[in-house]
Structure formats: structure tokens, C-alpha cells
Amino acid sequence: MDCKRDKEQDAEYEKVTALQLKSRTGEFDLESILFLKLRVLGIHDLGCIGECVNLERLDLFGNNVTNLGPLSSLRLLSVLNLSSNRISNIEPLRSCENLQTLNLAGNVISSTESLHCLVSLKKLENIRLRDNTYNYSNPVCRSASYRAVVLEMFPNIKVLDGERVVGRGSELYQLCKDIDDTIKAGSYKNGQLIEHPDCKPWVEDGYWEIKRSNNAIIEEAYKQFNDVLHECRLLNNRATHVISQTERSMSLKKQPKQYAI
């Protein structure tokens, strides 16, 4: 029974409709929707989502989207999550002039040429095509020059694949990377690893072990909290509207009837 219900829900959201969006957000018209979270709903067709012209944040993680055409009208969109879909062509995003953060990890983008359409987006500062935490990537990421080409293509970018490339923390990251590369280069001679039997560690075992950061967990919890807060505000607005209508109708009933003589 549950499997049947899941299949019906998948079929229901295969194409996005105005009724679905109004039902999920509590808004009376699509132009009032500012945030949409449509994760893992089996969506193939974005349908009327392009009518949400004031949309600022859109999360379409884990669907089956291939055509981004309807997104070309979302000029105010600033945060877009398209990770884990089936996207190979991102040309429609050229029109999203306010886009700042774009997550494309887990799709089928094959070359850096496919990214040229984003060069005109001057506000774009965070791009993700690869996510090692969830093992999401794109074919383009297999190229050895991928990172250098993308950074050259987008000189104003601040974060690539979750790693800060400019600003606070970027210099330390690059310094550590350079030190690591130097150590590796000095450990080999004629392609063979140099052994130093008399060398002893300076510190105890495990001292330099990198502890897994909880930043991703905290960020996800923060997003979920914001989602709940947003839903509470929607419920509050609807409740205020209903109360206002009820008070208005009750006040009309209490008015004394006037008779003309």
C-alpha cells in the first residue's frame, strides 16, 4: 500500500503545476512565492515554475530534471540547487542575472565549454560541480585542468566545489596545499619512495589526523530550521487572514438593522 502511494506521489509531481506549488507554499498566486523546496519528488518537467517570477531560492535536489528552460524567466533567483539530476545543458541559466550560488553536482555536464553561458552572471560567486561528501560529480571534473580552467573562466568566483579560493581562509588552504606538494615531491627519488629507517615521529600517532568537520551537518540543520520557520510564517499569515475575515463578517452581523419610515 505504501509503495503504491509513493508511486502515485511520484507521478503527481512528474510535472510541476500551479496547484502543487500553491498547496506546498500556502500562497494564493505564484508571483508571491519567494522560496521553493522540491527535493526528491521524481520531477521530470518543471512545468509552470517559470511563472514564479519573484522566486529567490530554489531547491530541486534529487529529481530527474533534464530541461532547464522554465528557469530562464527567474531573473531574481539568487540560490539554485540542481544537484543529483540529469542535466547536461545549462544554457537557460544565462538569464538568471542575480544568481549567486549554483550547485550542479551529480549531473552529466561533460565539458567546461558548457559553462560559458554563466560567464555573464557577474554576481555568481559560488559554483559546485563536485561534492566529495556525497560522492556527486560531473564528467567534466575528470579533466586534470578542470579546476584551473573554471577559475580562469570565472575570475570573480569565491568558492569552487566547497573550497574557498579567495577571501578569508583561501591563503591558508593554498599554503597547506603547497607544503603538502613539496613534502610529496621530496619523498621520492627516481620514482621510488625514499625510506628513512632512523627517523622517528615528532608527536604521538594520530596527532596530525584530520578530524571530520561538522560544518555540513550544521549547515543542513540551519537550512531545515529556516524551512520550518518559513512554514510557520506562512501558517501565521494564513491564520491572520482567516481571523481578519471572520472578525469582519461578525462585525457586519452585529450592526443594528435600520428601517426607513
Short mmCIF file of C-alpha atoms in Angstrom, two decimals:
data_model
loop_
_atom_site.label_atom_id
_atom_site.label_comp_id
_atom_site.label_asym_id
_atom_site.label_seq_id
_atom_site.Cartn_x
_atom_site.Cartn_y
_atom_site.Cartn_z
CA MET A 1 0.00 0.00 0.00
CA ASP A 2 2.82 2.39 0.90
CA CYS A 3 4.65 1.57 -2.35
CA LYS A 4 1.50 2.34 -4.32
CA ARG A 5 1.16 5.68 -2.52
CA ASP A 6 4.81 6.51 -3.24
CA LYS A 7 4.32 5.75 -6.94
CA GLU A 8 1.21 7.91 -7.06
CA GLN A 9 3.13 10.76 -5.40
CA ASP A 10 5.98 10.41 -7.92
CA ALA A 11 3.50 10.53 -10.79
CA GLU A 12 1.76 13.50 -9.21
CA TYR A 13 4.98 15.55 -9.18
CA GLU A 14 6.33 14.35 -12.51
CA LYS A 15 5.31 17.75 -13.89
CA VAL A 16 5.17 20.85 -11.69
CA THR A 17 1.72 22.51 -11.68
CA ALA A 18 0.38 25.75 -10.22
CA LEU A 19 -1.92 23.84 -7.85
CA GLN A 20 1.01 21.87 -6.40
CA LEU A 21 3.09 25.00 -5.82
CA LYS A 22 0.24 26.88 -4.15
CA SER A 23 -0.52 23.87 -1.97
CA ARG A 24 3.09 23.47 -0.83
CA THR A 25 3.70 27.16 -0.12
CA GLY A 26 0.30 28.37 1.05
CA GLU A 27 0.44 31.30 -1.36
CA PHE A 28 -2.60 32.36 -3.38
CA ASP A 29 -0.61 33.26 -6.51
CA LEU A 30 2.70 32.11 -8.00
CA GLU A 31 4.15 35.64 -8.08
CA SER A 32 4.17 35.70 -4.25
CA ILE A 33 6.41 32.65 -3.90
CA LEU A 34 9.96 33.56 -2.84
CA PHE A 35 11.31 30.14 -1.76
CA LEU A 36 10.67 26.65 -3.12
CA LYS A 37 11.94 23.32 -1.81
CA LEU A 38 11.09 20.46 -4.18
CA ARG A 39 13.54 17.74 -3.16
CA VAL A 40 13.34 14.08 -4.30
CA LEU A 41 9.88 14.26 -5.86
CA GLY A 42 10.59 12.49 -9.16
CA ILE A 43 10.16 15.71 -11.13
CA HIS A 44 10.85 15.42 -14.88
CA ASP A 45 9.14 18.56 -16.16
CA LEU A 46 9.50 21.94 -14.40
CA GLY A 47 6.14 22.96 -15.87
CA CYS A 48 4.89 26.36 -14.66
CA ILE A 49 7.77 27.02 -12.26
CA GLY A 50 8.88 29.84 -14.55
CA GLU A 51 5.75 31.78 -13.53
CA CYS A 52 7.21 32.26 -10.03
CA VAL A 53 8.94 35.38 -11.32
CA ASN A 54 9.85 36.66 -7.82
CA LEU A 55 11.47 33.40 -6.73
CA GLU A 56 14.79 33.94 -4.90
CA ARG A 57 15.73 30.44 -3.68
CA LEU A 58 15.01 27.14 -5.44
CA ASP A 59 15.99 23.63 -4.29
CA LEU A 60 15.43 20.82 -6.83
CA PHE A 61 17.85 18.26 -5.36
CA GLY A 62 17.37 14.61 -6.25
CA ASN A 63 14.92 14.76 -9.17
CA ASN A 64 15.04 13.73 -12.85
CA VAL A 65 15.22 17.18 -14.42
CA THR A 66 16.88 17.49 -17.85
CA ASN A 67 15.39 20.68 -19.33
CA LEU A 68 16.01 23.97 -17.51
CA GLY A 69 14.03 26.09 -19.99
CA PRO A 70 11.37 27.27 -17.48
CA LEU A 71 14.09 28.75 -15.24
CA SER A 72 15.09 31.37 -17.83
CA SER A 73 12.38 33.76 -16.57
CA LEU A 74 13.59 33.72 -12.94
CA ARG A 75 15.59 36.96 -13.02
CA LEU A 76 15.59 37.38 -9.20
CA LEU A 77 16.85 33.87 -8.41
CA SER A 78 19.96 34.03 -6.20
CA VAL A 79 20.37 30.48 -4.83
CA LEU A 80 19.79 27.41 -7.03
CA ASN A 81 20.37 23.77 -6.08
CA LEU A 82 20.18 21.38 -9.05
CA SER A 83 22.36 18.63 -7.60
CA SER A 84 21.60 14.97 -8.37
CA ASN A 85 19.55 15.39 -11.56
CA ARG A 86 20.20 14.57 -15.26
CA ILE A 87 21.27 17.96 -16.56
CA SER A 88 23.71 18.37 -19.44
CA ASN A 89 22.66 21.78 -20.83
CA ILE A 90 22.56 24.83 -18.53
CA GLU A 91 22.10 27.47 -21.26
CA PRO A 92 18.74 28.74 -19.82
CA LEU A 93 20.55 29.90 -16.67
CA ARG A 94 22.17 32.66 -18.75
CA SER A 95 19.12 34.85 -17.96
CA CYS A 96 19.31 34.40 -14.17
CA GLU A 97 21.25 37.62 -13.73
CA ASN A 98 21.01 37.69 -9.90
CA LEU A 99 22.33 34.16 -9.41
CA GLN A 100 24.98 33.99 -6.66
CA THR A 101 25.13 30.32 -5.62
CA LEU A 102 24.76 27.39 -8.04
CA ASN A 103 25.01 23.68 -7.18
CA LEU A 104 25.26 21.37 -10.21
CA ALA A 105 26.99 18.41 -8.55
CA GLY A 106 25.74 14.99 -9.61
CA ASN A 107 24.72 15.77 -13.19
CA VAL A 108 26.09 14.95 -16.66
CA ILE A 109 27.91 18.17 -17.66
CA SER A 110 30.69 16.95 -19.92
CA SER A 111 32.89 19.96 -20.71
CA THR A 112 33.95 23.39 -19.48
CA GLU A 113 32.52 24.83 -22.72
CA SER A 114 29.08 24.06 -21.28
CA LEU A 115 29.80 26.59 -18.52
CA HIS A 116 30.49 29.55 -20.85
CA CYS A 117 26.84 30.61 -20.67
CA LEU A 118 27.38 31.54 -17.00
CA VAL A 119 30.28 33.93 -17.61
CA SER A 120 27.93 36.91 -17.99
CA LEU A 121 26.48 36.36 -14.49
CA LYS A 122 28.51 38.97 -12.60
CA LYS A 123 27.06 38.13 -9.18
CA LEU A 124 27.90 34.42 -9.37
CA GLU A 125 30.46 33.67 -6.64
CA ASN A 126 29.79 30.09 -5.54
CA ILE A 127 29.78 27.18 -8.02
CA ARG A 128 29.71 23.49 -7.16
CA LEU A 129 30.17 20.78 -9.78
CA ARG A 130 31.65 18.22 -7.42
CA ASP A 131 30.68 17.21 -3.88
CA ASN A 132 33.06 14.71 -2.30
CA THR A 133 30.91 14.42 0.82
CA TYR A 134 28.09 12.74 -1.11
CA ASN A 135 30.24 11.44 -3.98
CA TYR A 136 28.47 13.65 -6.53
CA SER A 137 30.36 14.82 -9.61
CA ASN A 138 30.17 15.57 -13.35
CA PRO A 139 32.18 14.12 -16.27
CA VAL A 140 33.91 17.50 -16.70
CA CYS A 141 35.53 17.12 -13.28
CA ARG A 142 37.65 14.20 -14.52
CA SER A 143 39.86 16.56 -16.53
CA ALA A 144 43.19 17.37 -14.86
CA SER A 145 42.85 21.03 -15.85
CA TYR A 146 39.21 21.34 -14.77
CA ARG A 147 39.80 23.46 -11.68
CA ALA A 148 42.31 25.84 -13.33
CA VAL A 149 40.06 26.36 -16.37
CA VAL A 150 36.98 27.11 -14.26
CA LEU A 151 38.87 29.59 -12.06
CA GLU A 152 40.20 31.35 -15.15
CA MET A 153 36.73 31.41 -16.68
CA PHE A 154 35.19 32.92 -13.53
CA PRO A 155 37.74 35.39 -12.06
CA ASN A 156 35.20 36.74 -9.52
CA ILE A 157 34.35 33.38 -8.02
CA LYS A 158 34.94 32.97 -4.28
CA VAL A 159 34.03 29.32 -3.69
CA LEU A 160 34.51 26.35 -6.04
CA ASP A 161 33.27 22.88 -5.08
CA GLY A 162 33.01 23.95 -1.45
CA GLU A 163 36.59 25.23 -1.24
CA ARG A 164 37.21 28.96 -0.78
CA VAL A 165 39.52 30.28 -3.47
CA VAL A 166 39.60 33.96 -2.43
CA GLY A 167 38.98 35.79 0.80
CA ARG A 168 39.39 34.63 4.37
CA GLY A 169 40.88 31.14 4.63
CA SER A 170 41.93 30.80 0.98
CA GLU A 171 45.58 31.73 1.59
CA LEU A 172 45.92 29.17 4.38
CA TYR A 173 44.35 26.48 2.20
CA GLN A 174 46.77 27.22 -0.65
CA LEU A 175 49.76 27.32 1.72
CA CYS A 176 48.91 23.91 3.17
CA LYS A 177 48.44 22.53 -0.34
CA ASP A 178 51.85 23.86 -1.45
CA ILE A 179 53.57 22.40 1.64
CA ASP A 180 51.90 19.06 1.06
CA ASP A 181 53.01 19.01 -2.60
CA THR A 182 56.58 19.92 -1.60
CA ILE A 183 56.74 17.14 1.00
CA LYS A 184 55.43 14.60 -1.51
CA ALA A 185 57.97 15.74 -4.13
CA GLY A 186 60.85 15.38 -1.65
CA SER A 187 59.78 11.88 -0.59
CA TYR A 188 60.55 10.34 -3.98
CA LYS A 189 63.78 9.83 -5.93
CA ASN A 190 63.73 8.42 -9.45
CA GLY A 191 60.10 7.47 -8.91
CA GLN A 192 60.91 5.45 -5.75
CA LEU A 193 59.83 6.30 -2.21
CA ILE A 194 62.83 7.24 -0.06
CA GLU A 195 62.98 5.23 3.16
CA HIS A 196 64.36 6.73 6.38
CA PRO A 197 64.62 3.87 8.90
CA ASP A 198 66.21 6.01 11.64
CA CYS A 199 63.55 8.71 11.57
CA LYS A 200 61.08 8.85 14.45
CA PRO A 201 57.82 10.78 14.63
CA TRP A 202 57.86 14.13 16.45
CA VAL A 203 54.46 13.58 18.01
CA GLU A 204 52.23 10.69 19.04
CA ASP A 205 50.31 8.65 16.49
CA GLY A 206 47.08 10.30 15.42
CA TYR A 207 48.22 13.82 16.40
CA TRP A 208 48.01 15.08 12.81
CA GLU A 209 44.86 13.16 11.94
CA ILE A 210 42.32 15.42 10.30
CA LYS A 211 39.09 15.45 12.25
CA ARG A 212 35.94 15.38 10.15
CA SER A 213 34.25 18.76 10.19
CA ASN A 214 30.63 19.07 11.30
CA ASN A 215 30.11 22.19 9.19
CA ALA A 216 28.00 20.30 6.64
CA ILE A 217 25.75 18.93 9.41
CA ILE A 218 25.36 22.36 10.98
CA GLU A 219 24.60 23.93 7.61
CA GLU A 220 21.93 21.32 6.86
CA ALA A 221 20.37 21.81 10.30
CA TYR A 222 20.35 25.58 9.72
CA LYS A 223 18.61 25.10 6.36
CA GLN A 224 15.99 22.83 7.90
CA PHE A 225 15.38 25.33 10.69
CA ASN A 226 14.89 28.12 8.14
CA ASP A 227 12.44 25.92 6.23
CA VAL A 228 10.40 25.28 9.36
CA LEU A 229 10.50 28.98 10.25
CA HIS A 230 9.33 29.87 6.76
CA GLU A 231 6.41 27.42 7.02
CA CYS A 232 5.46 28.85 10.42
CA ARG A 233 5.34 32.33 8.91
CA LEU A 234 3.12 31.08 6.11
CA LEU A 235 0.76 29.48 8.62
CA ASN A 236 0.73 32.68 10.68
CA ASN A 237 -0.15 34.75 7.62
CA ARG A 238 -2.97 32.40 6.68
CA ALA A 239 -4.30 32.37 10.24
CA THR A 240 -4.21 36.17 10.40
CA HIS A 241 -6.10 36.35 7.11
CA VAL A 242 -8.81 33.92 8.28
CA ILE A 243 -9.20 35.70 11.64
CA SER A 244 -9.49 39.05 9.91
CA GLN A 245 -12.20 37.74 7.59
CA THR A 246 -14.10 36.15 10.50
CA GLU A 247 -13.99 39.35 12.58
CA ARG A 248 -15.20 41.35 9.61
CA SER A 249 -18.17 39.04 8.99
CA MET A 250 -19.08 39.01 12.71
CA SER A 251 -18.98 42.81 12.92
CA LEU A 252 -21.37 43.03 9.97
CA LYS A 253 -23.83 40.68 11.70
CA LYS A 254 -23.78 42.76 14.90
CA GLN A 255 -24.69 46.03 13.17
CA PRO A 256 -28.32 47.03 14.03
CA LYS A 257 -30.77 46.88 11.19
CA GLN A 258 -32.10 50.24 10.07
CA TYR A 259 -35.63 50.66 8.86
CA ALA A 260 -36.80 53.53 6.69
CA ILE A 261 -40.10 55.10 7.80
#
